[in-house]
mmCIF file of C-alpha atoms and ligand atoms in Angstrom:
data_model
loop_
_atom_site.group_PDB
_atom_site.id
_atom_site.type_symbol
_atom_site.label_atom_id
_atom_site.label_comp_id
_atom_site.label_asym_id
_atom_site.label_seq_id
_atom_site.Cartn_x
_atom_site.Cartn_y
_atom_site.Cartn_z
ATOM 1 C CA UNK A 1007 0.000 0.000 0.000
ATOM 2 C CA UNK A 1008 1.103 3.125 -0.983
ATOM 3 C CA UNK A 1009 0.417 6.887 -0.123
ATOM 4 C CA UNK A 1010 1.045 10.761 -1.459
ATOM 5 C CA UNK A 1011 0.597 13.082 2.112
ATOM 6 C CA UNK A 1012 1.386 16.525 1.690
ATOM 7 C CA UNK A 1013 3.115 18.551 4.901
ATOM 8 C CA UNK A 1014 -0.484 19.029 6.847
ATOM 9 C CA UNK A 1015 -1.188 15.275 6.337
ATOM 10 C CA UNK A 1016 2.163 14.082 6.903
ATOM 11 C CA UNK A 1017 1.863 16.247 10.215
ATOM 12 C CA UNK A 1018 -1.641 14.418 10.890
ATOM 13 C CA UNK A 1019 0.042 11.042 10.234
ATOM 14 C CA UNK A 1020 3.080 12.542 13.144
ATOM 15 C CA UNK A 1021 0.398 13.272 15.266
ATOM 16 C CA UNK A 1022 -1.480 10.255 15.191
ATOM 17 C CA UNK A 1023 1.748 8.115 15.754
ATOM 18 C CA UNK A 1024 3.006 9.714 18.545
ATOM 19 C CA UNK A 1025 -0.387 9.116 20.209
ATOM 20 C CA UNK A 1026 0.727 5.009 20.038
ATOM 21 C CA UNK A 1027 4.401 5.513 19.764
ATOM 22 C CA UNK A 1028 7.653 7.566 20.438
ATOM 23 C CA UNK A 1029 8.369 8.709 17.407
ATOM 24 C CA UNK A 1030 12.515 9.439 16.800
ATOM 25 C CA UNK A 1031 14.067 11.045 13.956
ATOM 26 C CA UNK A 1032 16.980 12.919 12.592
ATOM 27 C CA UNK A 1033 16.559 16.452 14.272
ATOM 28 C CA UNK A 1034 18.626 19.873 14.022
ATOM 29 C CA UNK A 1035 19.718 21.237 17.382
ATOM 30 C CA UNK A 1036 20.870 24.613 16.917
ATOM 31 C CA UNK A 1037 24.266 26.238 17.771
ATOM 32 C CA UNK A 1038 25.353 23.011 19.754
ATOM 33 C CA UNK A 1039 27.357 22.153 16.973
ATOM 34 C CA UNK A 1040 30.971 21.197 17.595
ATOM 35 C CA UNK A 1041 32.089 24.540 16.457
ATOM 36 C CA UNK A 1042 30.713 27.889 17.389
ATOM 37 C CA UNK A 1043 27.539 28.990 15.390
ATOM 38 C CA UNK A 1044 27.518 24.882 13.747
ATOM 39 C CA UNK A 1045 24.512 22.443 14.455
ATOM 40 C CA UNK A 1046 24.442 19.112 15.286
ATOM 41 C CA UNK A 1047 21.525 16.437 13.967
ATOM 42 C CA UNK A 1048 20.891 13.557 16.460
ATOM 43 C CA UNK A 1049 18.096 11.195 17.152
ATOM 44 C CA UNK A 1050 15.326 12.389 19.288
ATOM 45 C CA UNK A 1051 11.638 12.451 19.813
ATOM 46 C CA UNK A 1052 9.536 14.335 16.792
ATOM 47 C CA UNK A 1053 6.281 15.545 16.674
ATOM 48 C CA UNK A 1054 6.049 17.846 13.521
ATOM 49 C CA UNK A 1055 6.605 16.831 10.230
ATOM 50 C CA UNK A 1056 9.548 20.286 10.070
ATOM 51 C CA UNK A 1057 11.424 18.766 13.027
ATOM 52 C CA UNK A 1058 12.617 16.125 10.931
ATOM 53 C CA UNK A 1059 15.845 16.452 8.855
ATOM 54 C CA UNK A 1060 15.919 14.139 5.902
ATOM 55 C CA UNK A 1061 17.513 15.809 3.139
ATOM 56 C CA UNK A 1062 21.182 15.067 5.308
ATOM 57 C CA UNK A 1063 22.882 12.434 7.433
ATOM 58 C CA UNK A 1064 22.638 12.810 10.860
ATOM 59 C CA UNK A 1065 26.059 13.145 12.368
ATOM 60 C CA UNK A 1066 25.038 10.767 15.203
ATOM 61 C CA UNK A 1067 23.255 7.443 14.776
ATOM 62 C CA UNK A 1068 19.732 6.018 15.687
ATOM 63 C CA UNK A 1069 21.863 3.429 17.733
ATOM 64 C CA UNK A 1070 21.499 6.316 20.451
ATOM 65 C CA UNK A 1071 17.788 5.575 20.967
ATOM 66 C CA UNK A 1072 18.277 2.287 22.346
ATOM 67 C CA UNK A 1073 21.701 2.789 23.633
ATOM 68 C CA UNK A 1074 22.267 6.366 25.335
ATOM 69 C CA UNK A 1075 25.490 7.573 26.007
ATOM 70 C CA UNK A 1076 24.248 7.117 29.474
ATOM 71 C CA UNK A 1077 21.400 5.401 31.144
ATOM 72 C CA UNK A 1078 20.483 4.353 34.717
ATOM 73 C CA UNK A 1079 21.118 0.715 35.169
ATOM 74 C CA UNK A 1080 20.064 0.152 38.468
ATOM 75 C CA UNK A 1081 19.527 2.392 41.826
ATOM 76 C CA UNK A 1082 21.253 0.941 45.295
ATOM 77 C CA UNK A 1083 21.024 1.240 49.361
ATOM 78 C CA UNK A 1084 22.722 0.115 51.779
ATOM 79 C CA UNK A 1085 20.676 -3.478 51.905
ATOM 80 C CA UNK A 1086 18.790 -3.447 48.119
ATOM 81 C CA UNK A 1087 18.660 -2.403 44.653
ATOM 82 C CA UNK A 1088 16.146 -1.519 42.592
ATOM 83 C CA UNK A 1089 16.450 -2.360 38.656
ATOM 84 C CA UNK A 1090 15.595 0.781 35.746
ATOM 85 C CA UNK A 1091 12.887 1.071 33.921
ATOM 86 C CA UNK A 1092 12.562 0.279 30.442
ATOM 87 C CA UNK A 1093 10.330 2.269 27.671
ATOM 88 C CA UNK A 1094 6.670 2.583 28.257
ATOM 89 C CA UNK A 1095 4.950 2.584 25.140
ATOM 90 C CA UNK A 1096 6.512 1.067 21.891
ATOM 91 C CA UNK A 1097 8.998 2.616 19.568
ATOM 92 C CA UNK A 1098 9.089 3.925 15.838
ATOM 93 C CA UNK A 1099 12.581 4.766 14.520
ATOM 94 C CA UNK A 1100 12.889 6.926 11.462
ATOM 95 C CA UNK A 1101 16.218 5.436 9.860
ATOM 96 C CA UNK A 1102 18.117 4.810 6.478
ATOM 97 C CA UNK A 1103 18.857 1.648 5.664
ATOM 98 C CA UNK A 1104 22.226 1.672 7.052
ATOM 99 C CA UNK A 1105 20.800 2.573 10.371
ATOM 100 C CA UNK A 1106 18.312 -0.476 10.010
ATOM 101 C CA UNK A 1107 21.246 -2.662 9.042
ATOM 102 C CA UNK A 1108 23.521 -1.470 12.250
ATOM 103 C CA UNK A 1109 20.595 -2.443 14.430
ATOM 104 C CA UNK A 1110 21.076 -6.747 13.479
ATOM 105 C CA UNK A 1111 24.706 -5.679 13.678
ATOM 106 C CA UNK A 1112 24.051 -4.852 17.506
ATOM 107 C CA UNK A 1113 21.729 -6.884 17.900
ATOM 108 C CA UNK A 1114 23.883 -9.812 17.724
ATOM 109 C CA UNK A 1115 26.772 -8.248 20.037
ATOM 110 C CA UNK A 1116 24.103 -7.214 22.801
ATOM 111 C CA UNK A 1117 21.963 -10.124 22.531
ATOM 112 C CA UNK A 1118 23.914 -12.921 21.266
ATOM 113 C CA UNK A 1119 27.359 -12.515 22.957
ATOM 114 C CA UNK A 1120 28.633 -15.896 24.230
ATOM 115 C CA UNK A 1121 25.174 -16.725 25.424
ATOM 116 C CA UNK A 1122 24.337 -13.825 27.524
ATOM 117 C CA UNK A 1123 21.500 -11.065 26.732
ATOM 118 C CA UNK A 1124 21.657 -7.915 27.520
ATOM 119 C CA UNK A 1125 18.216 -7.080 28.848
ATOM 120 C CA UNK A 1126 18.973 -2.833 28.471
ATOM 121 C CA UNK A 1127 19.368 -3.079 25.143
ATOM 122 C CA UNK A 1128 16.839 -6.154 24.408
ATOM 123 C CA UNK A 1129 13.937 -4.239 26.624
ATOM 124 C CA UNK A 1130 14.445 -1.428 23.808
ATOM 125 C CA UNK A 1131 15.211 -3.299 21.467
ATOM 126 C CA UNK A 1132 11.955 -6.035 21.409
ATOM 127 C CA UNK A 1133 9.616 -2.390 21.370
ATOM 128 C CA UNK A 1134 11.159 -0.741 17.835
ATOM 129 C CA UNK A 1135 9.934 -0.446 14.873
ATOM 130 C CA UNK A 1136 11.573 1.063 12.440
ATOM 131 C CA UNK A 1137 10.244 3.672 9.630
ATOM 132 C CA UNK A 1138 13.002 3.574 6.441
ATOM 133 C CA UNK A 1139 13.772 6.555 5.175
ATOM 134 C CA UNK A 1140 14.834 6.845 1.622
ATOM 135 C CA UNK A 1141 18.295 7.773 1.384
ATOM 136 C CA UNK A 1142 18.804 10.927 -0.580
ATOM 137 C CA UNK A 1143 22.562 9.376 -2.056
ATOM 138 C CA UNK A 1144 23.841 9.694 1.303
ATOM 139 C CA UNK A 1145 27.949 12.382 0.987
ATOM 140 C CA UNK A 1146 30.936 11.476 -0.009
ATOM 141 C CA UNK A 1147 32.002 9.624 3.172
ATOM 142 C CA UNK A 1148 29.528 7.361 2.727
ATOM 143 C CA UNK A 1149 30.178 3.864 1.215
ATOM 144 C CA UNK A 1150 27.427 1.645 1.770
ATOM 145 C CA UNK A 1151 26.890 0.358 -1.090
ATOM 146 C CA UNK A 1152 30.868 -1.218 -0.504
ATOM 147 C CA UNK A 1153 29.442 -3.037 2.725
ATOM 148 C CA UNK A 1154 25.990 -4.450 1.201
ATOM 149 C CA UNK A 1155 24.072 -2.173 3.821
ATOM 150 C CA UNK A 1156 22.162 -0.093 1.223
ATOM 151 C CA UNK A 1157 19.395 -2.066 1.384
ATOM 152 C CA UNK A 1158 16.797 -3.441 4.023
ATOM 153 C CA UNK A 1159 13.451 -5.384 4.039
ATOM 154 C CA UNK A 1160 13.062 -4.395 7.851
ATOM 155 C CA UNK A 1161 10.385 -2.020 8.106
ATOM 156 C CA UNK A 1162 7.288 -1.241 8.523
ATOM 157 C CA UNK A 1163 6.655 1.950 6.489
ATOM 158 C CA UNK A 1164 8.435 3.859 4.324
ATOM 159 C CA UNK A 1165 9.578 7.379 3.535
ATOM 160 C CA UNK A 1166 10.108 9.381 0.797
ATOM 161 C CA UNK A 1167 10.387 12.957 1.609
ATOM 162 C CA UNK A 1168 10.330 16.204 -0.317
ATOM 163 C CA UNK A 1169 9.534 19.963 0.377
ATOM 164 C CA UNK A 1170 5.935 19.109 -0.241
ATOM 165 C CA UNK A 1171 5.438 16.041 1.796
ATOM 166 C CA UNK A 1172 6.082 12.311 2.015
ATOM 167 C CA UNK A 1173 5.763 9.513 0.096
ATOM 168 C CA UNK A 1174 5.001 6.347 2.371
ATOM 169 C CA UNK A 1175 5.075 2.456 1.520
ATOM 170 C CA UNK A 1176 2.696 0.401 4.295
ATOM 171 C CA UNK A 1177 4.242 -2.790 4.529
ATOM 172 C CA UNK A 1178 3.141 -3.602 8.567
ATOM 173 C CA UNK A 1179 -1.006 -3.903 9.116
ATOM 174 C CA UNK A 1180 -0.385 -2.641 12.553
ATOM 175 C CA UNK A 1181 -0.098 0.673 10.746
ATOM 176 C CA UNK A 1182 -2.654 0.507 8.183
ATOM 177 C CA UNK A 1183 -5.240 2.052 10.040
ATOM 178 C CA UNK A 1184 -3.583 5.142 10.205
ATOM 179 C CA UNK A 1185 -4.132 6.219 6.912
ATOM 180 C CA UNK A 1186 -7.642 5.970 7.121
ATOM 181 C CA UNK A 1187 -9.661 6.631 3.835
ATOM 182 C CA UNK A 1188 -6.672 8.382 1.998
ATOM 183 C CA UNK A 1189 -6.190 7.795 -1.657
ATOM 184 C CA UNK A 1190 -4.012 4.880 -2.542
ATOM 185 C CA UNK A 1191 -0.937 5.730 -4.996
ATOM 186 C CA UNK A 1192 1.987 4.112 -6.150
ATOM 187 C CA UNK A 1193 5.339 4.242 -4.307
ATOM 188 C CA UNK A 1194 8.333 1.658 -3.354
ATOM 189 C CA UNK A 1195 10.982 2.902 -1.980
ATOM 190 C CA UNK A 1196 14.578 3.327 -3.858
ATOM 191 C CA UNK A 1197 17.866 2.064 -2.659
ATOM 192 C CA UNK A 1198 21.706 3.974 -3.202
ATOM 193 C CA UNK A 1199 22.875 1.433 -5.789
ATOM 194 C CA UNK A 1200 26.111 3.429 -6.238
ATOM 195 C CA UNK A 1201 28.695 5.467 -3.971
ATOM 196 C CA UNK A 1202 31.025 8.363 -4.507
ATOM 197 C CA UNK A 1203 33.587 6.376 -2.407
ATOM 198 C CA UNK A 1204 34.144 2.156 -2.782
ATOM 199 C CA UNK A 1205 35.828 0.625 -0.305
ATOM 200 C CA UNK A 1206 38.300 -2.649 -0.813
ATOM 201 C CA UNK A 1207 37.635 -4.646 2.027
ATOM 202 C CA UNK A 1208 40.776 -6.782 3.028
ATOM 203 C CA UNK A 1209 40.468 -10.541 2.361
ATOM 204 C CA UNK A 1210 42.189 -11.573 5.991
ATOM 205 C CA UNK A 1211 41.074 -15.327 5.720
ATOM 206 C CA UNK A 1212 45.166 -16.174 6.424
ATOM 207 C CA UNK A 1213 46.308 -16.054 9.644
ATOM 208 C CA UNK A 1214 50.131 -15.568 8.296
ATOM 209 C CA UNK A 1215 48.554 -12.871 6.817
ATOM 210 C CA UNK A 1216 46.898 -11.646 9.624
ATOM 211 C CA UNK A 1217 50.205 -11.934 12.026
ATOM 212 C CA UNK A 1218 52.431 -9.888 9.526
ATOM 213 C CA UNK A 1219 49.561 -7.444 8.979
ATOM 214 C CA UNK A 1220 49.686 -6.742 13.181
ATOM 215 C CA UNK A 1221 53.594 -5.200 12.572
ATOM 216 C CA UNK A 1222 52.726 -3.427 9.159
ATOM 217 C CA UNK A 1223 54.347 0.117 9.201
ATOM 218 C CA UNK A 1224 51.188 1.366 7.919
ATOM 219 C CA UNK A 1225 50.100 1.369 11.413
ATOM 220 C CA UNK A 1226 52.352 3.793 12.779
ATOM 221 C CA UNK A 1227 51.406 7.024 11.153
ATOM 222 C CA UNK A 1228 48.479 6.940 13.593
ATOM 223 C CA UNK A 1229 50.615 7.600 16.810
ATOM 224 C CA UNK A 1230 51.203 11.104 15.250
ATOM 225 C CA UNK A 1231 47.606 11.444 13.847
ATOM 226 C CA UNK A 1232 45.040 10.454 16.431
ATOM 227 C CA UNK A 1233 44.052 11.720 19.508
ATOM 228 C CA UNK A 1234 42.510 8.989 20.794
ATOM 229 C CA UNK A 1235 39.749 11.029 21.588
ATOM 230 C CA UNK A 1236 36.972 8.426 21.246
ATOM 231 C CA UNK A 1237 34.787 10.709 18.573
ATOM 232 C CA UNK A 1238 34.941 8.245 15.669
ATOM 233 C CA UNK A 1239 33.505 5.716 17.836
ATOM 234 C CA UNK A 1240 30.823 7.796 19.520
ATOM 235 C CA UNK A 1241 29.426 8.468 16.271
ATOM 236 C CA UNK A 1242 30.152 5.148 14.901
ATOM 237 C CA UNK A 1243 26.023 3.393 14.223
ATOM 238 C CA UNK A 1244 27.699 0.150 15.634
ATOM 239 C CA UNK A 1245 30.516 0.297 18.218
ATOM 240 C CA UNK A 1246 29.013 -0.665 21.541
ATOM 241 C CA UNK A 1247 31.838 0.097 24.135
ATOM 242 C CA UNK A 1248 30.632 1.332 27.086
ATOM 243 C CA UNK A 1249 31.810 1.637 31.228
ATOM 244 C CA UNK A 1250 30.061 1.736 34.195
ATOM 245 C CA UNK A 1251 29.866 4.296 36.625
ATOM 246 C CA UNK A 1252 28.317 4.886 40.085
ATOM 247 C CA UNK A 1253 26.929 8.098 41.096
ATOM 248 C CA UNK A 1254 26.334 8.466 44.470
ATOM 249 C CA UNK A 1255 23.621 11.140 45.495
ATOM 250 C CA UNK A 1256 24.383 12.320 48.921
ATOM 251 C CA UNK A 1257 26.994 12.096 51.865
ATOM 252 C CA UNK A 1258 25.799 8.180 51.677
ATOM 253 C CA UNK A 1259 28.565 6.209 49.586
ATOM 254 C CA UNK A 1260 26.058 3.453 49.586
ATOM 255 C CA UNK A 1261 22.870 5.176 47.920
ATOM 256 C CA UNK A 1262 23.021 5.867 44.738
ATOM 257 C CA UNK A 1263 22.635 4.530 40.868
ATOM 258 C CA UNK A 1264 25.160 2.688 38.904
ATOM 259 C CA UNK A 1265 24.931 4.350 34.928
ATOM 260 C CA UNK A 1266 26.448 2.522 32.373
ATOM 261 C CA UNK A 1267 28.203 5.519 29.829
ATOM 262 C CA UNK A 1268 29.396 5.100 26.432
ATOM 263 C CA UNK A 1269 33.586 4.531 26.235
ATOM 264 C CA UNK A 1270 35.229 3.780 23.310
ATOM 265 C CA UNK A 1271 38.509 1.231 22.700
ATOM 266 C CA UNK A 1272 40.198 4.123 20.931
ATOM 267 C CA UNK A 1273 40.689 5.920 24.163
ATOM 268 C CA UNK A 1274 43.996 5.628 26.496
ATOM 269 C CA UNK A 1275 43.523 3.308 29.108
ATOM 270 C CA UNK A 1276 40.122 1.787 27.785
ATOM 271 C CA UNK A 1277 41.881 -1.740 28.107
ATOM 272 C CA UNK A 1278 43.719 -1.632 31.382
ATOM 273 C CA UNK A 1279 43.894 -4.061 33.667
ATOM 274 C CA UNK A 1280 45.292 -4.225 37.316
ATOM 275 C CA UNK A 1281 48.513 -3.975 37.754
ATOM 276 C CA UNK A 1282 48.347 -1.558 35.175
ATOM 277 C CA UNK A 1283 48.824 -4.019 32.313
ATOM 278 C CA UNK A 1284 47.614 -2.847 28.942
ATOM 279 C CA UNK A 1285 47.304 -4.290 25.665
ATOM 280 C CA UNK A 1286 47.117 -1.519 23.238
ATOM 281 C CA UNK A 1287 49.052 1.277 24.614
ATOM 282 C CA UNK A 1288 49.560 2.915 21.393
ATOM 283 C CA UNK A 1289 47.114 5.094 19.266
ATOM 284 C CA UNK A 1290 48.556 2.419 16.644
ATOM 285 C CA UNK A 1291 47.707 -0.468 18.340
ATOM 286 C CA UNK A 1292 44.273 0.867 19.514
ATOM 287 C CA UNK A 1293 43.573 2.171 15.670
ATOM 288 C CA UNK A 1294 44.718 -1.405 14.438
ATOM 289 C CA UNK A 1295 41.907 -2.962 17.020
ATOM 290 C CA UNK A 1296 39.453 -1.185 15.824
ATOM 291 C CA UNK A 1297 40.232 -1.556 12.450
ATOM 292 C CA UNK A 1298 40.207 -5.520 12.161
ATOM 293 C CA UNK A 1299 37.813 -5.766 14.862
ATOM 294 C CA UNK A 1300 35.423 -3.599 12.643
ATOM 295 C CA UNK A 1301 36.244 -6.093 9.089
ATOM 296 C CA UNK A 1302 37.584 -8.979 10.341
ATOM 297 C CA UNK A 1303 37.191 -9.977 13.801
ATOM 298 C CA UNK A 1304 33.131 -9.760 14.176
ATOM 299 C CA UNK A 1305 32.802 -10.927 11.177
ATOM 300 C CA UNK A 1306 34.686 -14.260 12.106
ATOM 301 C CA UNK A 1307 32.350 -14.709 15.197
ATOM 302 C CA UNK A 1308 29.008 -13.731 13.975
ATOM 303 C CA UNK A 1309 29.434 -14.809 10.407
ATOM 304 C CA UNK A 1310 27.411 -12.878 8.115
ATOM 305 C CA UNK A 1311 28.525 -9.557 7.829
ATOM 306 C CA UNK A 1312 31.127 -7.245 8.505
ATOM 307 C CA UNK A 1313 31.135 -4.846 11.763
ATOM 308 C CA UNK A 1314 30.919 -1.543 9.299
ATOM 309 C CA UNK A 1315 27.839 -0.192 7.943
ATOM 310 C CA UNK A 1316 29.449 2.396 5.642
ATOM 311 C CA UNK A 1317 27.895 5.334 7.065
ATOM 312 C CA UNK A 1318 31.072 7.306 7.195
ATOM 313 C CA UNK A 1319 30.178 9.113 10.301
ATOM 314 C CA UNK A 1320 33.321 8.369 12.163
ATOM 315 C CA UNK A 1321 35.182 10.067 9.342
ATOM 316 C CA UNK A 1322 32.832 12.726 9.518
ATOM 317 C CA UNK A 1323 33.703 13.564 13.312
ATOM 318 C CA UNK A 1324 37.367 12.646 13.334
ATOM 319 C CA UNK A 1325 39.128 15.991 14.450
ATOM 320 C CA UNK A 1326 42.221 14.456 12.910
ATOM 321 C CA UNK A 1327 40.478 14.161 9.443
ATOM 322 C CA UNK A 1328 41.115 10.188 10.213
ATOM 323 C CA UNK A 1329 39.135 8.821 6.988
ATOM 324 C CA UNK A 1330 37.767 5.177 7.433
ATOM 325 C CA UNK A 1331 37.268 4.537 4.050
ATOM 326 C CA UNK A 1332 41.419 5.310 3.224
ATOM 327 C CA UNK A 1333 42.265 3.588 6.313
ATOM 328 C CA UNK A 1334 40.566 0.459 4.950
ATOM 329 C CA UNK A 1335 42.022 0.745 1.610
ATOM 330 C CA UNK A 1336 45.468 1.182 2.799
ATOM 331 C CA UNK A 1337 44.856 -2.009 5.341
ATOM 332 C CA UNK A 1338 43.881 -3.642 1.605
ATOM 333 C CA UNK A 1339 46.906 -2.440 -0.270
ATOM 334 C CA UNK A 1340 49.202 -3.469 2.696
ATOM 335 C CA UNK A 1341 47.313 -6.777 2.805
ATOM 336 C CA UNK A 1342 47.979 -7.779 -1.099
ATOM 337 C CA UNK A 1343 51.951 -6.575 -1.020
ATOM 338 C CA UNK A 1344 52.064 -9.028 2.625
ATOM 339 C CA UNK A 1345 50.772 -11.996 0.260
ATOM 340 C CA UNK A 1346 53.082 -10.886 -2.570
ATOM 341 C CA UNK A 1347 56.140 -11.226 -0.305
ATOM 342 C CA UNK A 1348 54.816 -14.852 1.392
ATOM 343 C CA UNK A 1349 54.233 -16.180 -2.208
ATOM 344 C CA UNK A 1350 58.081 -14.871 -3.205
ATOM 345 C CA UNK A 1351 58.822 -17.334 -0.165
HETATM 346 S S1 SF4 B 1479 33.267 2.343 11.360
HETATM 347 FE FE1 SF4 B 1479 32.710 4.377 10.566
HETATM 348 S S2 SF4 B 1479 31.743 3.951 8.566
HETATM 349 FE FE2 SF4 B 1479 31.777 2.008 9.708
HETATM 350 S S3 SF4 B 1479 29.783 1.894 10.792
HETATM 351 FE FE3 SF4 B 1479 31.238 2.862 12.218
HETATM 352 S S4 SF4 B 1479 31.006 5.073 11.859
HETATM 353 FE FE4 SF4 B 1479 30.058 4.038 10.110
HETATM 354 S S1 SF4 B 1480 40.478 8.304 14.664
HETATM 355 FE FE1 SF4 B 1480 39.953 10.483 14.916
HETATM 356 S S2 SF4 B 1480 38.043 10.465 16.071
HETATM 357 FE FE2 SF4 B 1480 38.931 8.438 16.299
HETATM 358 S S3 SF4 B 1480 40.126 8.532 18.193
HETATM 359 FE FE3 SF4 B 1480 41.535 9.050 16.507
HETATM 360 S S4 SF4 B 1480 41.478 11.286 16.350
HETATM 361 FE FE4 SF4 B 1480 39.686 10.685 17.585
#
């Protein structure tokens, strides 16, 4: 089923929704842009039709609505503890496909790590819908298309907007009866079939490979380059890294909540252990995790897909001007002259 709404009908269709649902979307938040007089799009609650920025990426991802940077796990006494609540009423996310695609990306990490669930994320999680929004061709650090996340068949409406209004596909009955007696027309939704940028992702299937890839110089220009400042994987739609912290409310150590707050492997430290003992101690090393974690490492443990969506949003924040994309196509190039010298051998 297929719809034309212009803006006052599109802002009926808002209204009805968020009766039955939170509704998130991409929205502008003025002047609290990383530089003075700059914006910043994020996730959050809509309820008009002009809250909603489509026509651009947002520089965060919709991961934030089911993971904050920090939420309440639990409150504590002295002699009991009291669990957080979850969402009241059900969810409709507002995404692009590479959104949609992070979400069975995290899905697998929170909820199908070595057996344990994480009920935080699968409280959320088991109450969203999502709401695909037609990507406009996405900017040039996007690369999607590279990553096979340019497409989904996981929603229950979707969105094409314009100036004048929205274009919606109904492909969920639960949401039929929100378009009431409106005239039927003919939409399906488009996919990006091509990117700007393309992306060679490394074939690491050999672990000879793999060991002479972990001393590569190519590594090292990243101790004078990053800052380790975490932003790339704040922003990233499917890094999951996070810490736990207590806050205590009062002069009583022992009341208080326990918040679990986003970290990120890319900071100093992240990795420590006692004694002091750390693994990556180097913006190299840490760089290098992240790297072959994000297209190797998950993908040899959950099997279907590589940890990267495309969405080029950790480029996008990088102070450094740290591009993924290169990063990935340098690991590729440093990958084929590795199995050129081993075949010399
Ligand atoms: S690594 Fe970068 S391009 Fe890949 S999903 Fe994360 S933010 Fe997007
Ligand atoms: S790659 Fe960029 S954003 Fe990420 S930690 Fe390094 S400097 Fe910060």
């Amino acid at each position: 089923m297929g719809y034309t709404l212009n803006r006052q009908q599109a802002d009926a269709l808002l209204a009805a929704l968020s009766k039955d649902y939170t509704v998130y979307a991409p929205k502008r938040f003025l002047n609290q842009g990383r530089y003075s007089a700059t914006d910043v799009i994020r996730y959050a609650e809509v309820e008009r039709f002009e809250d909603i920025v489509w026509q651009t990426k947002s520089d965060y991802p919709a991961k934030e609505v089911l993971t904050p940077i920090q939420q309440a796990l639990f409150y504590f006494t002295e002699d009991e503890y009291r669990e957080s609540k979850g969402p009241k009423k059900p969810i409709l996310i507002l995404a692009r496909p590479c959104d949609i695609n992070a979400q069975h990306i995290q899905a697998k990490i929170y909820a199908g790590n070595g057996g344990y669930t994480d009920l935080y994320y699968e409280r959320v999680r088991e109450m969203v819908k999502f709401a695909m929004m037609e990507c406009c061709g996405g900017d040039d650090t996007c690369f999607c298309v590279s990553m096979g996340t340019n497409k989904t068949s996981d929603y229950s409406l979707a969105f094409k907007f314009s100036d004048d209004g929205v274009q919606v596909q109904v492909t969920d009955n639960a949401f039929a009866s929100y378009f009431g007696d409106l005239p039927q027309t003919d939409y399906t939704p488009s996919f990006v079939e091509e990117n700007e940028l393309k992306v060679t992702v490394p074939d690491l299937s050999d672990k000879e490979v793999r060991k002479a890839l972990k001393s590569h110089p190519m590594w090292q220009e990243f101790n004078s380059r990053c800052i380790s400042c975490g932003a790339c994987t704040v922003a990233c739609s499917t890094c999951t890294c996070f810490t736990t912290r207590d806050v205590i409310y009062g002069d009583n150590p022992e009341v208080g909540e326990r918040r679990r707050v986003t970290s990120s492997c890319q900071i100093a430290g992240f990795d420590q252990m006692a004694g002091q003992r750390e693994f990556r101690s180097t913006a190299a090393d840490r760089m290098r995790y992240k790297v072959l974690h994000k297209f190797h490492d998950y993908k040899a443990r959950f099997g279907d897909s590589h940890m990267c969506v495309g969405c080029g949003r950790c480029t996008h924040r990088c102070p450094e001007l740290i591009s993924i994309s290169a990063t990935v196509n340098k690991v590729s190039a440093a990958v084929n002259e590795i199995k050129a010298g081993l075949a010399q051998k």
